[in-house]
Amino acid sequence: MSTFSRLVRFLAKDGRTYYGDAILPKGIADISKAKSAHIIKGDIFGDHKVTDQVADIRLLLSPLAPEDVRTVRCLGLNYALHAKESNLPIPKYPVLFYKPATALAGPTDPIPVHPLAQEGTGLDYEVELVAVIGKKASDVSEADALNYVLGYAVGNDVSHRDWQIARGGGQWSLGKGFDGWAPYGPGIVSSKIIKDPHNLRVSTRLNGQTVQDSNTGDMIFNIKQTIAFLSQGTTLMPGDIIFTGTPSGVGMGRKPQLWLKNGDEVEVELEGVGIVKNKVEFTTKRNAKL
């Protein structure tokens, strides 16, 4: 499907934005350490070429351009220990919700917290493996499911528990869909590099302290099962992004509970992919202009 190994979208030192194949130092797997990339020309979901032209990276951006993203699907309660810490039963089917595309953000962008989300308590972190669909998938089998994956990233499903649960009317999206509340990256590692996404370390550090440390093997519905299920009767398209659930250790499940504050620095990491590092920034309300 792809000819790249580690897809990045970046602002180059020449002031232009490119897709590229990240160049990493020998022995380094963290894409956030990339300083340069081979420029990619063409359709990343179709015919494209990794060129010999190298550009220096000034800033890593969200891996897919907004116009290349179709939908952002998310799974809730998809790790056994996370379901336990939430005092909820193991789900019989994947628990699906959506985030708006405006929630997506880059691997170093601030996490903006709108005044509405500053009300009450419950601002929380959730490290997640992110699967990116690379080709049209409809009614696919579990055996074939990974063939439809462009690659994998790591993301943070930022959540506000009051708006998600107490004020959400039974719908989770309000408490999870604020602008910038789905930072992901630092790039997309091709499925030809990560052939088995079901045994990867996944972790979160808050201000340098580890608060989540697990393995994707604890998933209730693994990537194959998730893609096969989501494609039944609902076609997955190239550029669809799937946040696949978070492991135990979220702030809501701790005693005492641990909530994000203005100025906090959150790092989420996925083995073989790298680190997404974002700072929490409380904002003021924007005045609407007609």
mmCIF file of C-alpha atoms in Angstrom:
data_model
loop_
_atom_site.group_PDB
_atom_site.id
_atom_site.type_symbol
_atom_site.label_atom_id
_atom_site.label_comp_id
_atom_site.label_asym_id
_atom_site.label_seq_id
_atom_site.Cartn_x
_atom_site.Cartn_y
_atom_site.Cartn_z
ATOM 1 C CA MET A 1 0.000 0.000 0.000
ATOM 2 C CA SER A 2 2.710 2.473 0.989
ATOM 3 C CA THR A 3 6.302 2.954 -0.063
ATOM 4 C CA PHE A 4 7.212 5.074 2.963
ATOM 5 C CA SER A 5 8.372 3.696 6.300
ATOM 6 C CA ARG A 6 7.589 6.594 8.653
ATOM 7 C CA LEU A 7 5.234 9.192 7.230
ATOM 8 C CA VAL A 8 5.533 12.730 8.587
ATOM 9 C CA ARG A 9 3.936 16.022 7.617
ATOM 10 C CA PHE A 10 6.199 18.893 8.468
ATOM 11 C CA LEU A 11 7.035 22.526 8.085
ATOM 12 C CA ALA A 12 10.456 22.678 6.478
ATOM 13 C CA LYS A 13 13.117 25.290 7.031
ATOM 14 C CA ASP A 14 12.315 26.647 3.558
ATOM 15 C CA GLY A 15 8.876 27.650 4.890
ATOM 16 C CA ARG A 16 6.930 25.056 2.913
ATOM 17 C CA THR A 17 4.857 22.134 4.191
ATOM 18 C CA TYR A 18 5.608 18.637 2.919
ATOM 19 C CA TYR A 19 4.771 15.017 3.397
ATOM 20 C CA GLY A 20 7.960 13.065 3.950
ATOM 21 C CA ASP A 21 9.571 9.812 5.021
ATOM 22 C CA ALA A 22 11.366 10.567 8.283
ATOM 23 C CA ILE A 23 15.109 10.012 8.491
ATOM 24 C CA LEU A 24 16.082 8.725 11.928
ATOM 25 C CA PRO A 25 19.480 8.219 13.534
ATOM 26 C CA LYS A 26 20.603 4.596 13.661
ATOM 27 C CA GLY A 27 18.991 2.716 16.530
ATOM 28 C CA ILE A 28 16.308 5.392 17.118
ATOM 29 C CA ALA A 29 12.616 4.585 16.554
ATOM 30 C CA ASP A 30 11.054 7.777 17.971
ATOM 31 C CA ILE A 31 9.875 9.849 15.004
ATOM 32 C CA SER A 32 9.902 13.007 17.139
ATOM 33 C CA LYS A 33 13.716 12.844 16.964
ATOM 34 C CA ALA A 34 13.730 13.237 13.171
ATOM 35 C CA LYS A 35 15.574 16.295 11.880
ATOM 36 C CA SER A 36 15.030 15.686 8.169
ATOM 37 C CA ALA A 37 12.928 13.647 5.755
ATOM 38 C CA HIS A 38 12.811 12.465 2.164
ATOM 39 C CA ILE A 39 10.065 14.455 0.437
ATOM 40 C CA ILE A 40 7.098 12.388 -0.768
ATOM 41 C CA LYS A 41 5.353 13.324 -3.999
ATOM 42 C CA GLY A 42 1.942 12.026 -5.046
ATOM 43 C CA ASP A 43 -1.089 10.629 -3.245
ATOM 44 C CA ILE A 44 -0.114 9.096 0.091
ATOM 45 C CA PHE A 45 -3.153 6.789 -0.162
ATOM 46 C CA GLY A 46 -2.404 5.871 -3.769
ATOM 47 C CA ASP A 47 0.431 6.422 -6.200
ATOM 48 C CA HIS A 48 3.282 8.214 -4.492
ATOM 49 C CA LYS A 49 7.048 8.241 -4.514
ATOM 50 C CA VAL A 50 9.615 8.745 -1.783
ATOM 51 C CA THR A 51 12.099 10.987 -3.550
ATOM 52 C CA ASP A 52 15.815 11.467 -3.016
ATOM 53 C CA GLN A 53 15.150 15.117 -2.156
ATOM 54 C CA VAL A 54 15.796 15.756 1.549
ATOM 55 C CA ALA A 55 14.343 18.668 3.521
ATOM 56 C CA ASP A 56 15.207 19.781 7.042
ATOM 57 C CA ILE A 57 12.342 19.638 9.539
ATOM 58 C CA ARG A 58 11.498 22.848 11.393
ATOM 59 C CA LEU A 59 8.273 21.560 12.968
ATOM 60 C CA LEU A 60 6.374 18.268 12.885
ATOM 61 C CA LEU A 61 2.671 18.779 12.148
ATOM 62 C CA SER A 62 -0.307 16.476 12.603
ATOM 63 C CA PRO A 63 0.555 13.512 10.354
ATOM 64 C CA LEU A 64 -2.385 13.943 7.963
ATOM 65 C CA ALA A 65 -3.417 17.236 6.391
ATOM 66 C CA PRO A 66 -6.978 18.241 7.393
ATOM 67 C CA GLU A 67 -8.195 17.690 3.838
ATOM 68 C CA ASP A 68 -6.894 14.097 3.952
ATOM 69 C CA VAL A 69 -8.862 13.140 7.095
ATOM 70 C CA ARG A 70 -12.339 11.636 6.702
ATOM 71 C CA THR A 71 -13.567 10.699 10.189
ATOM 72 C CA VAL A 72 -12.155 10.294 13.688
ATOM 73 C CA ARG A 73 -13.544 7.190 15.356
ATOM 74 C CA CYS A 74 -12.726 6.301 18.959
ATOM 75 C CA LEU A 75 -13.216 3.286 21.188
ATOM 76 C CA GLY A 76 -14.118 3.494 24.852
ATOM 77 C CA LEU A 77 -13.398 0.877 27.512
ATOM 78 C CA ASN A 78 -11.157 -1.169 25.244
ATOM 79 C CA TYR A 79 -8.556 -2.271 27.816
ATOM 80 C CA ALA A 80 -9.547 -4.808 30.440
ATOM 81 C CA LEU A 81 -7.822 -3.069 33.356
ATOM 82 C CA HIS A 82 -9.243 0.307 32.324
ATOM 83 C CA ALA A 83 -12.772 -1.123 32.389
ATOM 84 C CA LYS A 84 -12.024 -2.489 35.856
ATOM 85 C CA GLU A 85 -10.740 0.845 37.191
ATOM 86 C CA SER A 86 -13.862 2.509 35.746
ATOM 87 C CA ASN A 87 -16.036 0.033 37.659
ATOM 88 C CA LEU A 88 -17.730 -0.996 34.416
ATOM 89 C CA PRO A 89 -18.285 -4.454 32.920
ATOM 90 C CA ILE A 90 -16.241 -5.722 29.983
ATOM 91 C CA PRO A 91 -18.202 -4.634 26.895
ATOM 92 C CA LYS A 92 -19.630 -7.294 24.581
ATOM 93 C CA TYR A 93 -19.108 -5.097 21.537
ATOM 94 C CA PRO A 94 -16.712 -2.215 20.810
ATOM 95 C CA VAL A 95 -17.930 1.032 22.377
ATOM 96 C CA LEU A 96 -17.790 3.565 19.545
ATOM 97 C CA PHE A 97 -17.899 7.352 19.609
ATOM 98 C CA TYR A 98 -16.642 10.074 17.298
ATOM 99 C CA LYS A 99 -14.521 13.177 17.664
ATOM 100 C CA PRO A 100 -14.807 16.097 15.233
ATOM 101 C CA ALA A 101 -11.863 16.544 12.892
ATOM 102 C CA THR A 102 -11.226 19.910 14.575
ATOM 103 C CA ALA A 103 -10.130 17.968 17.676
ATOM 104 C CA LEU A 104 -7.050 16.733 15.828
ATOM 105 C CA ALA A 105 -3.780 18.491 16.593
ATOM 106 C CA GLY A 106 -0.070 18.050 16.075
ATOM 107 C CA PRO A 107 2.484 16.261 18.234
ATOM 108 C CA THR A 108 3.763 19.440 19.935
ATOM 109 C CA ASP A 109 0.695 21.685 19.752
ATOM 110 C CA PRO A 110 -0.728 23.025 23.015
ATOM 111 C CA ILE A 111 -3.903 21.425 24.366
ATOM 112 C CA PRO A 112 -6.298 24.392 24.454
ATOM 113 C CA VAL A 113 -8.842 24.301 27.277
ATOM 114 C CA HIS A 114 -11.829 26.502 26.456
ATOM 115 C CA PRO A 115 -13.522 28.332 29.377
ATOM 116 C CA LEU A 116 -16.463 25.935 29.073
ATOM 117 C CA ALA A 117 -14.062 23.061 29.765
ATOM 118 C CA GLN A 118 -12.558 24.953 32.704
ATOM 119 C CA GLU A 119 -15.856 24.568 34.552
ATOM 120 C CA GLY A 120 -16.092 21.776 37.099
ATOM 121 C CA THR A 121 -13.386 19.136 37.385
ATOM 122 C CA GLY A 122 -12.228 16.172 35.397
ATOM 123 C CA LEU A 123 -9.702 17.205 32.739
ATOM 124 C CA ASP A 124 -8.010 13.914 31.909
ATOM 125 C CA TYR A 125 -5.393 12.250 29.667
ATOM 126 C CA GLU A 126 -5.728 9.016 27.665
ATOM 127 C CA VAL A 127 -2.833 7.529 25.696
ATOM 128 C CA GLU A 128 -4.021 5.514 22.693
ATOM 129 C CA LEU A 129 -2.682 3.591 19.742
ATOM 130 C CA VAL A 130 -4.052 5.297 16.620
ATOM 131 C CA ALA A 131 -4.695 3.248 13.482
ATOM 132 C CA VAL A 132 -4.970 5.050 10.142
ATOM 133 C CA ILE A 133 -6.982 3.429 7.352
ATOM 134 C CA GLY A 134 -5.193 3.379 4.014
ATOM 135 C CA LYS A 135 -7.758 1.973 1.608
ATOM 136 C CA LYS A 136 -11.508 1.495 1.349
ATOM 137 C CA ALA A 137 -12.682 -1.233 3.729
ATOM 138 C CA SER A 138 -16.161 -2.715 3.693
ATOM 139 C CA ASP A 139 -17.206 -5.915 5.469
ATOM 140 C CA VAL A 140 -13.611 -7.061 5.849
ATOM 141 C CA SER A 141 -12.620 -10.155 7.794
ATOM 142 C CA GLU A 142 -10.382 -10.182 10.845
ATOM 143 C CA ALA A 143 -7.836 -12.168 8.853
ATOM 144 C CA ASP A 144 -7.588 -9.397 6.233
ATOM 145 C CA ALA A 145 -8.153 -6.362 8.473
ATOM 146 C CA LEU A 146 -4.530 -5.267 8.906
ATOM 147 C CA ASN A 147 -4.110 -5.118 5.125
ATOM 148 C CA TYR A 148 -6.286 -2.003 5.180
ATOM 149 C CA VAL A 149 -4.086 -0.121 7.652
ATOM 150 C CA LEU A 150 -1.824 2.620 6.321
ATOM 151 C CA GLY A 151 0.075 2.731 9.604
ATOM 152 C CA TYR A 152 0.070 3.560 13.304
ATOM 153 C CA ALA A 153 0.538 6.650 15.447
ATOM 154 C CA VAL A 154 0.090 7.525 19.116
ATOM 155 C CA GLY A 155 -2.550 9.942 20.350
ATOM 156 C CA ASN A 156 -4.026 11.531 23.446
ATOM 157 C CA ASP A 157 -7.814 11.310 23.776
ATOM 158 C CA VAL A 158 -8.082 14.365 26.035
ATOM 159 C CA SER A 159 -11.311 14.194 28.036
ATOM 160 C CA HIS A 160 -13.349 16.229 30.524
ATOM 161 C CA ARG A 161 -15.163 13.764 32.767
ATOM 162 C CA ASP A 162 -17.868 16.168 33.956
ATOM 163 C CA TRP A 163 -18.867 17.052 30.394
ATOM 164 C CA GLN A 164 -18.413 13.447 29.271
ATOM 165 C CA ILE A 165 -20.453 11.795 32.011
ATOM 166 C CA ALA A 166 -22.361 14.133 34.333
ATOM 167 C CA ARG A 167 -23.293 16.781 31.758
ATOM 168 C CA GLY A 168 -23.149 14.820 28.524
ATOM 169 C CA GLY A 169 -26.651 13.414 28.502
ATOM 170 C CA GLY A 170 -25.313 9.907 27.949
ATOM 171 C CA GLN A 171 -23.204 10.952 24.958
ATOM 172 C CA TRP A 172 -19.423 11.091 25.397
ATOM 173 C CA SER A 173 -18.503 13.330 22.474
ATOM 174 C CA LEU A 174 -19.217 16.653 24.190
ATOM 175 C CA GLY A 175 -16.611 15.932 26.866
ATOM 176 C CA LYS A 176 -14.047 14.678 24.353
ATOM 177 C CA GLY A 177 -14.559 16.796 21.255
ATOM 178 C CA PHE A 178 -13.163 20.225 22.070
ATOM 179 C CA ASP A 179 -10.764 21.804 19.580
ATOM 180 C CA GLY A 180 -7.266 20.354 19.851
ATOM 181 C CA TRP A 181 -8.263 17.486 22.135
ATOM 182 C CA ALA A 182 -6.890 14.710 19.916
ATOM 183 C CA PRO A 183 -3.190 15.438 19.398
ATOM 184 C CA TYR A 184 -1.499 12.582 17.548
ATOM 185 C CA GLY A 185 1.697 11.680 15.748
ATOM 186 C CA PRO A 186 4.597 12.230 15.791
ATOM 187 C CA GLY A 187 4.206 10.439 12.440
ATOM 188 C CA ILE A 188 2.590 7.345 10.979
ATOM 189 C CA VAL A 189 4.684 4.177 11.023
ATOM 190 C CA SER A 190 3.857 1.935 8.088
ATOM 191 C CA SER A 191 2.137 -1.367 8.733
ATOM 192 C CA LYS A 192 5.025 -2.996 6.895
ATOM 193 C CA ILE A 193 7.268 -1.846 9.783
ATOM 194 C CA ILE A 194 4.823 -2.592 12.617
ATOM 195 C CA LYS A 195 3.468 -5.931 11.463
ATOM 196 C CA ASP A 196 1.943 -6.848 14.827
ATOM 197 C CA PRO A 197 0.352 -3.932 16.720
ATOM 198 C CA HIS A 198 -0.863 -6.223 19.491
ATOM 199 C CA ASN A 199 2.261 -6.291 21.644
ATOM 200 C CA LEU A 200 3.454 -2.705 21.995
ATOM 201 C CA ARG A 201 4.255 -0.752 25.131
ATOM 202 C CA VAL A 202 2.025 2.299 25.575
ATOM 203 C CA SER A 203 2.545 4.932 28.268
ATOM 204 C CA THR A 204 1.837 8.441 29.555
ATOM 205 C CA ARG A 205 4.006 10.810 31.557
ATOM 206 C CA LEU A 206 2.536 13.817 33.326
ATOM 207 C CA ASN A 207 5.145 16.459 34.169
ATOM 208 C CA GLY A 208 7.779 13.738 33.845
ATOM 209 C CA GLN A 209 6.056 11.198 36.097
ATOM 210 C CA THR A 210 4.720 7.957 34.597
ATOM 211 C CA VAL A 211 0.953 7.674 35.091
ATOM 212 C CA GLN A 212 0.076 5.046 32.468
ATOM 213 C CA ASP A 213 2.268 2.095 31.507
ATOM 214 C CA SER A 214 0.682 -0.827 29.719
ATOM 215 C CA ASN A 215 0.740 -2.964 26.592
ATOM 216 C CA THR A 216 -1.628 -3.138 23.633
ATOM 217 C CA GLY A 217 -1.992 -6.832 24.440
ATOM 218 C CA ASP A 218 -4.481 -5.798 27.153
ATOM 219 C CA MET A 219 -6.961 -4.629 24.518
ATOM 220 C CA ILE A 220 -10.382 -6.252 24.725
ATOM 221 C CA PHE A 221 -10.952 -5.833 20.978
ATOM 222 C CA ASN A 222 -7.644 -5.896 19.137
ATOM 223 C CA ILE A 223 -6.912 -3.979 15.941
ATOM 224 C CA LYS A 224 -8.002 -6.817 13.657
ATOM 225 C CA GLN A 225 -11.282 -7.238 15.519
ATOM 226 C CA THR A 226 -11.889 -3.486 15.682
ATOM 227 C CA ILE A 227 -11.426 -2.847 11.965
ATOM 228 C CA ALA A 228 -13.446 -5.899 10.980
ATOM 229 C CA PHE A 229 -16.308 -4.878 13.292
ATOM 230 C CA LEU A 230 -16.326 -1.187 12.323
ATOM 231 C CA SER A 231 -16.376 -2.083 8.616
ATOM 232 C CA GLN A 232 -19.546 -4.182 8.904
ATOM 233 C CA GLY A 233 -22.181 -2.152 7.069
ATOM 234 C CA THR A 234 -20.176 1.073 7.451
ATOM 235 C CA THR A 235 -17.416 1.620 4.926
ATOM 236 C CA LEU A 236 -14.066 2.782 6.247
ATOM 237 C CA MET A 237 -12.309 5.198 3.916
ATOM 238 C CA PRO A 238 -8.674 6.177 3.323
ATOM 239 C CA GLY A 239 -7.818 8.807 5.902
ATOM 240 C CA ASP A 240 -10.185 7.490 8.561
ATOM 241 C CA ILE A 241 -8.483 7.672 11.954
ATOM 242 C CA ILE A 242 -9.253 5.228 14.765
ATOM 243 C CA PHE A 243 -8.264 5.935 18.379
ATOM 244 C CA THR A 244 -8.329 2.419 19.823
ATOM 245 C CA GLY A 245 -8.888 3.016 23.534
ATOM 246 C CA THR A 246 -6.747 3.743 26.571
ATOM 247 C CA PRO A 247 -5.186 1.475 29.204
ATOM 248 C CA SER A 248 -5.531 1.813 32.967
ATOM 249 C CA GLY A 249 -3.991 4.696 34.894
ATOM 250 C CA VAL A 250 -6.219 7.563 33.776
ATOM 251 C CA GLY A 251 -6.761 10.365 36.262
ATOM 252 C CA MET A 252 -10.405 9.424 36.817
ATOM 253 C CA GLY A 253 -9.451 5.951 38.017
ATOM 254 C CA ARG A 254 -6.837 7.072 40.537
ATOM 255 C CA LYS A 255 -7.259 7.518 44.275
ATOM 256 C CA PRO A 256 -7.127 10.415 44.767
ATOM 257 C CA GLN A 257 -8.188 11.413 41.292
ATOM 258 C CA LEU A 258 -5.609 13.279 39.226
ATOM 259 C CA TRP A 259 -6.752 16.057 36.902
ATOM 260 C CA LEU A 260 -4.796 18.080 34.372
ATOM 261 C CA LYS A 261 -4.067 21.697 35.258
ATOM 262 C CA ASN A 262 -3.051 24.763 33.310
ATOM 263 C CA GLY A 263 0.626 24.467 32.375
ATOM 264 C CA ASP A 264 0.859 20.696 32.760
ATOM 265 C CA GLU A 265 2.982 18.834 30.212
ATOM 266 C CA VAL A 266 1.646 15.527 28.928
ATOM 267 C CA GLU A 267 3.728 12.987 26.990
ATOM 268 C CA VAL A 268 2.130 9.931 25.383
ATOM 269 C CA GLU A 269 4.348 7.259 23.877
ATOM 270 C CA LEU A 270 3.909 4.160 21.738
ATOM 271 C CA GLU A 271 6.695 1.657 21.242
ATOM 272 C CA GLY A 272 8.100 1.782 17.731
ATOM 273 C CA VAL A 273 6.380 5.086 16.940
ATOM 274 C CA GLY A 274 7.545 7.761 19.356
ATOM 275 C CA ILE A 275 6.361 10.541 21.633
ATOM 276 C CA VAL A 276 3.640 13.180 21.402
ATOM 277 C CA LYS A 277 4.292 15.973 23.894
ATOM 278 C CA ASN A 278 1.716 18.693 24.566
ATOM 279 C CA LYS A 279 1.266 21.456 27.128
ATOM 280 C CA VAL A 280 -2.125 22.233 28.672
ATOM 281 C CA GLU A 281 -3.127 25.853 28.052
ATOM 282 C CA PHE A 282 -6.262 27.388 29.551
ATOM 283 C CA THR A 283 -7.665 29.879 27.044
ATOM 284 C CA THR A 284 -10.062 32.804 27.071
ATOM 285 C CA LYS A 285 -13.297 32.830 25.113
ATOM 286 C CA ARG A 286 -13.012 33.957 21.508
ATOM 287 C CA ASN A 287 -15.441 36.618 20.377
ATOM 288 C CA ALA A 288 -17.460 35.529 17.359
ATOM 289 C CA LYS A 289 -17.131 37.749 14.289
ATOM 290 C CA LEU A 290 -19.698 37.887 11.502
#
